[in-house]
C-alpha cells in the first residue's frame, strides 16, 4: 500500500520488494535506495567507506 501526504510518500515493505523484483521498477527502487543512503551518509561523520566496501554492502560486487 502506498500512503501519500503533503510531505512524504510511504510504501509498504511488501510492495517495495515486489517493485524491486519487477524489471519495470527495479532501477527506480535502486536509485531511491542510493539517494536514501547518500542522505544518511552525509549526516554521519567519520563513517567513511572505501568504494569496495560500499559496493559489497550494496550487493553490487561479491568478494570472497
mmCIF file of N, CA and C in Angstrom:
data_model
loop_
_atom_site.group_PDB
_atom_site.id
_atom_site.type_symbol
_atom_site.label_atom_id
_atom_site.label_comp_id
_atom_site.label_asym_id
_atom_site.label_seq_id
_atom_site.Cartn_x
_atom_site.Cartn_y
_atom_site.Cartn_z
ATOM 1 N N UNK A 1 0.834 -1.169 0.000
ATOM 2 C CA UNK A 1 0.000 0.000 0.000
ATOM 3 C C UNK A 1 0.889 1.246 0.000
ATOM 4 N N UNK A 2 0.481 2.223 -0.707
ATOM 5 C CA UNK A 2 1.203 3.490 -0.771
ATOM 6 C C UNK A 2 0.370 4.548 -0.073
ATOM 7 N N UNK A 3 0.994 5.254 0.863
ATOM 8 C CA UNK A 3 0.324 6.338 1.586
ATOM 9 C C UNK A 3 1.029 7.637 1.249
ATOM 10 N N UNK A 4 0.254 8.634 0.846
ATOM 11 C CA UNK A 4 0.824 9.926 0.475
ATOM 12 C C UNK A 4 0.309 11.003 1.414
ATOM 13 N N UNK A 5 1.221 11.930 1.745
ATOM 14 C CA UNK A 5 0.837 13.126 2.486
ATOM 15 C C UNK A 5 1.476 14.312 1.780
ATOM 16 N N UNK A 6 1.325 15.485 2.341
ATOM 17 C CA UNK A 6 1.922 16.670 1.711
ATOM 18 C C UNK A 6 3.446 16.643 1.744
ATOM 19 N N UNK A 7 4.026 15.905 2.699
ATOM 20 C CA UNK A 7 5.483 15.926 2.851
ATOM 21 C C UNK A 7 6.165 14.591 2.623
ATOM 22 N N UNK A 8 5.403 13.503 2.482
ATOM 23 C CA UNK A 8 6.050 12.188 2.371
ATOM 24 C C UNK A 8 5.190 11.202 1.593
ATOM 25 N N UNK A 9 5.867 10.169 1.116
ATOM 26 C CA UNK A 9 5.212 9.022 0.489
ATOM 27 C C UNK A 9 5.748 7.786 1.199
ATOM 28 N N UNK A 10 4.862 6.944 1.685
ATOM 29 C CA UNK A 10 5.251 5.718 2.374
ATOM 30 C C UNK A 10 4.792 4.521 1.543
ATOM 31 N N UNK A 11 5.711 3.572 1.370
ATOM 32 C CA UNK A 11 5.424 2.362 0.606
ATOM 33 C C UNK A 11 5.661 1.178 1.539
ATOM 34 N N UNK A 12 4.709 0.253 1.603
ATOM 35 C CA UNK A 12 4.882 -0.906 2.477
ATOM 36 C C UNK A 12 6.078 -1.733 2.012
ATOM 37 N N UNK A 13 6.700 -2.441 2.940
ATOM 38 C CA UNK A 13 7.858 -3.284 2.621
ATOM 39 C C UNK A 13 7.481 -4.329 1.584
ATOM 40 N N UNK A 14 6.303 -4.901 1.693
ATOM 41 C CA UNK A 14 5.851 -5.913 0.744
ATOM 42 C C UNK A 14 5.798 -5.344 -0.681
ATOM 43 N N UNK A 15 5.189 -4.167 -0.826
ATOM 44 C CA UNK A 15 5.122 -3.530 -2.142
ATOM 45 C C UNK A 15 6.515 -3.145 -2.642
ATOM 46 N N UNK A 16 7.362 -2.679 -1.721
ATOM 47 C CA UNK A 16 8.733 -2.295 -2.081
ATOM 48 C C UNK A 16 9.481 -3.493 -2.675
ATOM 49 N N UNK A 17 9.366 -4.645 -2.018
ATOM 50 C CA UNK A 17 10.053 -5.847 -2.501
ATOM 51 C C UNK A 17 9.487 -6.313 -3.839
ATOM 52 N N UNK A 18 8.180 -6.178 -4.026
ATOM 53 C CA UNK A 18 7.573 -6.543 -5.319
ATOM 54 C C UNK A 18 8.109 -5.636 -6.426
ATOM 55 N N UNK A 19 8.225 -4.339 -6.134
ATOM 56 C CA UNK A 19 8.748 -3.409 -7.143
ATOM 57 C C UNK A 19 10.215 -3.686 -7.420
ATOM 58 N N UNK A 20 10.966 -4.044 -6.399
ATOM 59 C CA UNK A 20 12.387 -4.346 -6.571
ATOM 60 C C UNK A 20 12.577 -5.517 -7.531
ATOM 61 N N UNK A 21 11.665 -6.492 -7.483
ATOM 62 C CA UNK A 21 11.771 -7.675 -8.337
ATOM 63 C C UNK A 21 11.206 -7.451 -9.735
ATOM 64 N N UNK A 22 10.413 -6.409 -9.912
ATOM 65 C CA UNK A 22 9.793 -6.110 -11.195
ATOM 66 C C UNK A 22 10.781 -5.321 -12.066
ATOM 67 N N UNK A 23 11.132 -5.838 -13.244
ATOM 68 C CA UNK A 23 12.108 -5.147 -14.093
ATOM 69 C C UNK A 23 11.716 -3.705 -14.446
ATOM 70 N N UNK A 24 10.439 -3.412 -14.479
ATOM 71 C CA UNK A 24 9.997 -2.060 -14.818
ATOM 72 C C UNK A 24 10.311 -1.057 -13.708
ATOM 73 N N UNK A 25 10.426 -1.532 -12.470
ATOM 74 C CA UNK A 25 10.638 -0.637 -11.333
ATOM 75 C C UNK A 25 11.976 -0.818 -10.637
ATOM 76 N N UNK A 26 12.695 -1.893 -10.913
ATOM 77 C CA UNK A 26 13.895 -2.222 -10.138
ATOM 78 C C UNK A 26 14.959 -1.123 -10.164
ATOM 79 N N UNK A 27 15.178 -0.496 -11.300
ATOM 80 C CA UNK A 27 16.182 0.569 -11.379
ATOM 81 C C UNK A 27 15.745 1.798 -10.567
ATOM 82 N N UNK A 28 14.476 2.114 -10.612
ATOM 83 C CA UNK A 28 13.954 3.243 -9.835
ATOM 84 C C UNK A 28 14.117 2.986 -8.337
ATOM 85 N N UNK A 29 13.811 1.772 -7.903
ATOM 86 C CA UNK A 29 13.971 1.414 -6.492
ATOM 87 C C UNK A 29 15.436 1.536 -6.091
ATOM 88 N N UNK A 30 16.324 1.068 -6.928
ATOM 89 C CA UNK A 30 17.770 1.153 -6.656
ATOM 90 C C UNK A 30 18.208 2.613 -6.518
ATOM 91 N N UNK A 31 17.723 3.473 -7.382
ATOM 92 C CA UNK A 31 18.074 4.902 -7.313
ATOM 93 C C UNK A 31 17.543 5.515 -6.021
ATOM 94 N N UNK A 32 16.317 5.179 -5.649
ATOM 95 C CA UNK A 32 15.752 5.695 -4.397
ATOM 96 C C UNK A 32 16.556 5.220 -3.184
ATOM 97 N N UNK A 33 17.001 3.960 -3.211
ATOM 98 C CA UNK A 33 17.836 3.452 -2.121
ATOM 99 C C UNK A 33 19.178 4.193 -2.075
ATOM 100 N N UNK A 34 19.757 4.447 -3.237
ATOM 101 C CA UNK A 34 21.022 5.181 -3.295
ATOM 102 C C UNK A 34 20.863 6.603 -2.759
ATOM 103 N N UNK A 35 19.772 7.260 -3.104
ATOM 104 C CA UNK A 35 19.508 8.614 -2.610
ATOM 105 C C UNK A 35 19.382 8.595 -1.088
ATOM 106 N N UNK A 36 18.662 7.616 -0.577
ATOM 107 C CA UNK A 36 18.491 7.491 0.870
ATOM 108 C C UNK A 36 19.831 7.238 1.558
ATOM 109 N N UNK A 37 20.636 6.342 0.988
ATOM 110 C CA UNK A 37 21.954 6.052 1.557
ATOM 111 C C UNK A 37 22.853 7.287 1.535
ATOM 112 N N UNK A 38 22.809 8.049 0.452
ATOM 113 C CA UNK A 38 23.629 9.254 0.344
ATOM 114 C C UNK A 38 23.219 10.276 1.395
ATOM 115 N N UNK A 39 21.914 10.465 1.556
ATOM 116 C CA UNK A 39 21.418 11.412 2.560
ATOM 117 C C UNK A 39 21.871 10.985 3.956
ATOM 118 N N UNK A 40 21.752 9.715 4.236
ATOM 119 C CA UNK A 40 22.172 9.183 5.534
ATOM 120 C C UNK A 40 23.679 9.347 5.736
ATOM 121 N N UNK A 41 24.447 9.070 4.689
ATOM 122 C CA UNK A 41 25.904 9.178 4.789
ATOM 123 C C UNK A 41 26.358 10.617 5.016
ATOM 124 N N UNK A 42 25.664 11.569 4.420
ATOM 125 C CA UNK A 42 26.026 12.974 4.607
ATOM 126 C C UNK A 42 25.827 13.421 6.053
ATOM 127 N N UNK A 43 24.903 12.766 6.754
ATOM 128 C CA UNK A 43 24.630 13.124 8.143
ATOM 129 C C UNK A 43 25.572 12.447 9.135
ATOM 130 N N UNK A 44 26.338 11.466 8.681
ATOM 131 C CA UNK A 44 27.264 10.745 9.551
ATOM 132 C C UNK A 44 28.688 11.202 9.258
ATOM 133 N N UNK A 45 29.380 11.548 10.282
ATOM 134 C CA UNK A 45 30.776 11.956 10.129
ATOM 135 C C UNK A 45 31.672 10.850 10.673
ATOM 136 N N UNK A 46 32.798 10.625 10.016
ATOM 137 C CA UNK A 46 33.752 9.629 10.482
ATOM 138 C C UNK A 46 33.367 8.198 10.170
ATOM 139 N N UNK A 47 32.403 7.990 9.326
ATOM 140 C CA UNK A 47 31.962 6.640 8.958
ATOM 141 C C UNK A 47 32.272 6.360 7.492
ATOM 142 N N UNK A 48 33.433 6.759 7.029
ATOM 143 C CA UNK A 48 33.793 6.612 5.627
ATOM 144 C C UNK A 48 33.935 5.140 5.239
ATOM 145 N N UNK A 49 33.506 4.829 4.029
ATOM 146 C CA UNK A 49 33.668 3.505 3.446
ATOM 147 C C UNK A 49 34.532 3.623 2.206
ATOM 148 N N UNK A 50 35.302 2.589 1.954
ATOM 149 C CA UNK A 50 36.010 2.547 0.684
ATOM 150 C C UNK A 50 34.999 2.193 -0.400
ATOM 151 N N UNK A 51 35.371 2.402 -1.641
ATOM 152 C CA UNK A 51 34.484 2.056 -2.747
ATOM 153 C C UNK A 51 34.162 0.565 -2.717
ATOM 154 N N UNK A 52 35.164 -0.260 -2.435
ATOM 155 C CA UNK A 52 34.946 -1.708 -2.375
ATOM 156 C C UNK A 52 33.960 -2.081 -1.280
ATOM 157 N N UNK A 53 34.053 -1.443 -0.104
ATOM 158 C CA UNK A 53 33.119 -1.710 0.989
ATOM 159 C C UNK A 53 31.703 -1.304 0.599
ATOM 160 N N UNK A 54 31.588 -0.158 -0.041
ATOM 161 C CA UNK A 54 30.276 0.335 -0.466
ATOM 162 C C UNK A 54 29.632 -0.619 -1.470
ATOM 163 N N UNK A 55 30.391 -1.031 -2.465
ATOM 164 C CA UNK A 55 29.854 -1.927 -3.490
ATOM 165 C C UNK A 55 29.440 -3.268 -2.881
ATOM 166 N N UNK A 56 30.241 -3.763 -1.951
ATOM 167 C CA UNK A 56 29.897 -5.031 -1.291
ATOM 168 C C UNK A 56 28.623 -4.866 -0.464
ATOM 169 N N UNK A 57 28.515 -3.766 0.274
ATOM 170 C CA UNK A 57 27.335 -3.507 1.093
ATOM 171 C C UNK A 57 26.077 -3.419 0.232
ATOM 172 N N UNK A 58 26.160 -2.812 -0.922
ATOM 173 C CA UNK A 58 25.019 -2.648 -1.823
ATOM 174 C C UNK A 58 24.737 -3.919 -2.622
ATOM 175 N N UNK A 59 25.613 -4.932 -2.495
ATOM 176 C CA UNK A 59 25.390 -6.163 -3.214
ATOM 177 C C UNK A 59 25.738 -6.067 -4.685
ATOM 178 N N UNK A 60 26.558 -5.076 -5.020
ATOM 179 C CA UNK A 60 26.933 -4.857 -6.419
ATOM 180 C C UNK A 60 28.215 -5.592 -6.791
ATOM 181 N N UNK A 61 28.923 -6.055 -5.788
ATOM 182 C CA UNK A 61 30.171 -6.763 -6.050
ATOM 183 C C UNK A 61 30.342 -7.824 -4.983
ATOM 184 N N UNK A 62 30.651 -9.027 -5.400
ATOM 185 C CA UNK A 62 30.825 -10.141 -4.450
ATOM 186 C C UNK A 62 32.305 -10.380 -4.239
ATOM 187 N N UNK A 63 32.715 -10.321 -2.979
ATOM 188 C CA UNK A 63 34.112 -10.567 -2.626
ATOM 189 C C UNK A 63 34.199 -11.777 -1.704
ATOM 190 N N UNK A 64 35.236 -12.564 -1.892
ATOM 191 C CA UNK A 64 35.477 -13.725 -1.014
ATOM 192 C C UNK A 64 36.584 -13.427 -0.054
#
